[in-house]
Coordinates of C-alpha atoms in Angstrom, one line a residue:
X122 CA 100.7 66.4 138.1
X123 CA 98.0 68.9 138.5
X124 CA 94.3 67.9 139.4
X125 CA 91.5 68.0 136.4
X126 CA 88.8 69.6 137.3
X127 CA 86.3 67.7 135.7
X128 CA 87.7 65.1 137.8
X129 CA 84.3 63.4 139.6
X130 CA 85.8 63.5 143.0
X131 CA 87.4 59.5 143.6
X132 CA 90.6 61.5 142.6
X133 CA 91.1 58.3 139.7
X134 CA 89.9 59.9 136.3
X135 CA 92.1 59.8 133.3
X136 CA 90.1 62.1 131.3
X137 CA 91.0 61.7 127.5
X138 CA 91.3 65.3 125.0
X139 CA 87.4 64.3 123.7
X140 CA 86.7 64.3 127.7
X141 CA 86.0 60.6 128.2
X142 CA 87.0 59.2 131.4
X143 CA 88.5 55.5 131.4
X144 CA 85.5 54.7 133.3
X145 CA 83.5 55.6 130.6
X146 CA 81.8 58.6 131.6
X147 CA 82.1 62.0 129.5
X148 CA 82.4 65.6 130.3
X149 CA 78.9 67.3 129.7
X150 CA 79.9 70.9 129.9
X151 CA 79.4 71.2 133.7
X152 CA 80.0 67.9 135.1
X153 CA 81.2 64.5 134.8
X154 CA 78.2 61.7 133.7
X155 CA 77.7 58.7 132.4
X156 CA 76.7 58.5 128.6
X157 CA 73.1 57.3 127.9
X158 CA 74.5 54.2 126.0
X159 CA 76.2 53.3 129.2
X160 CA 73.1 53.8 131.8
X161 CA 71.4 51.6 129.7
X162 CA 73.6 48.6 129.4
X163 CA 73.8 45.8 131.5
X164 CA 77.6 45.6 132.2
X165 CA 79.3 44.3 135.1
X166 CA 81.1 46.6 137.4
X167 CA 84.6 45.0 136.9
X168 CA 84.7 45.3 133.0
X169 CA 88.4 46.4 132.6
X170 CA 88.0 46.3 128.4
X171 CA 87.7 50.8 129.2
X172 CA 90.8 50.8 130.8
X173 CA 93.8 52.5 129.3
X174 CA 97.4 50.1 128.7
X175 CA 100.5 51.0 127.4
X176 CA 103.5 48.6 126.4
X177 CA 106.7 48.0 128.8
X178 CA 109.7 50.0 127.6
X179 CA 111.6 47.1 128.4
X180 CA 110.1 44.0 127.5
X181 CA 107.0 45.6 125.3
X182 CA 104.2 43.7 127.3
X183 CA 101.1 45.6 127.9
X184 CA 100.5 46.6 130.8
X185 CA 96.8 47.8 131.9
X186 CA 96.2 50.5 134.2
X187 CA 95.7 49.8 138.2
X188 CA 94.1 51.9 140.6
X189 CA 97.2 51.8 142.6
X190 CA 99.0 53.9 139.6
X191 CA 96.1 56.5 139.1
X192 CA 98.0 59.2 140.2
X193 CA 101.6 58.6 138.2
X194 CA 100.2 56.8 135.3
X195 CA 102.1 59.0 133.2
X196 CA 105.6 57.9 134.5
X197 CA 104.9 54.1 134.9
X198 CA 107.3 52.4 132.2
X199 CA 108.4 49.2 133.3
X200 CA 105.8 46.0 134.0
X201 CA 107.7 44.5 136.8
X202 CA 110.4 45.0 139.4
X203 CA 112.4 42.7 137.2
X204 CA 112.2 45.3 133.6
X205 CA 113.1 48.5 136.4
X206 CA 115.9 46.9 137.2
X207 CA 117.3 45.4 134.0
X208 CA 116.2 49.2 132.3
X209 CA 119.8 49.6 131.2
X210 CA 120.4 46.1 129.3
X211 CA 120.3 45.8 125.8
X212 CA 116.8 44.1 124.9
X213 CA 117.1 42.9 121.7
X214 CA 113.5 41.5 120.2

């Protein structure tokens, strides 16, 4: 996985093709801010409705992204120890 460079330096942006971040900041041309909709609104710091999710190729739950997957999002595909290791078994639903 190569670095972005429009990456704002915590090493944890996901920066979409429009060049949102899932922290909600945008790409300005030059550097990585926060929109002026955002600076303006009086959200808490722990609102995870931004974050990107993607279902379980085993069970299809969603599953929401975690800090502690920010730099192999791309290949996370199970929700739990339990769907990685029952990968191979026929799930139907």
């Amino acid at each position: 996985m190569s670095e972005d460079p429009r990456c704002c330096g915590t090493g944890t942006c996901i920066i979409n093709q429009e060049g949102v971040c899932w922290c909600g900041q945008t790409w300005d041309g030059e550097k990585m801010c926060m929109p002026k909709s955002m600076t303006t609104q009086t959200s808490f710091k722990g609102n995870k409705q931004s974050l990107p999710s993607k279902p379980c190729q085993v069970c299809g739950r969603e599953m929401t992204w975690r800090k502690s997957w920010a730099k192999n999002w791309q290949d996370v595909k199970y929700c739990s120890e339990a769907c990685r290791k029952s990968k191979n078994i026929d799930h139907a639903r």
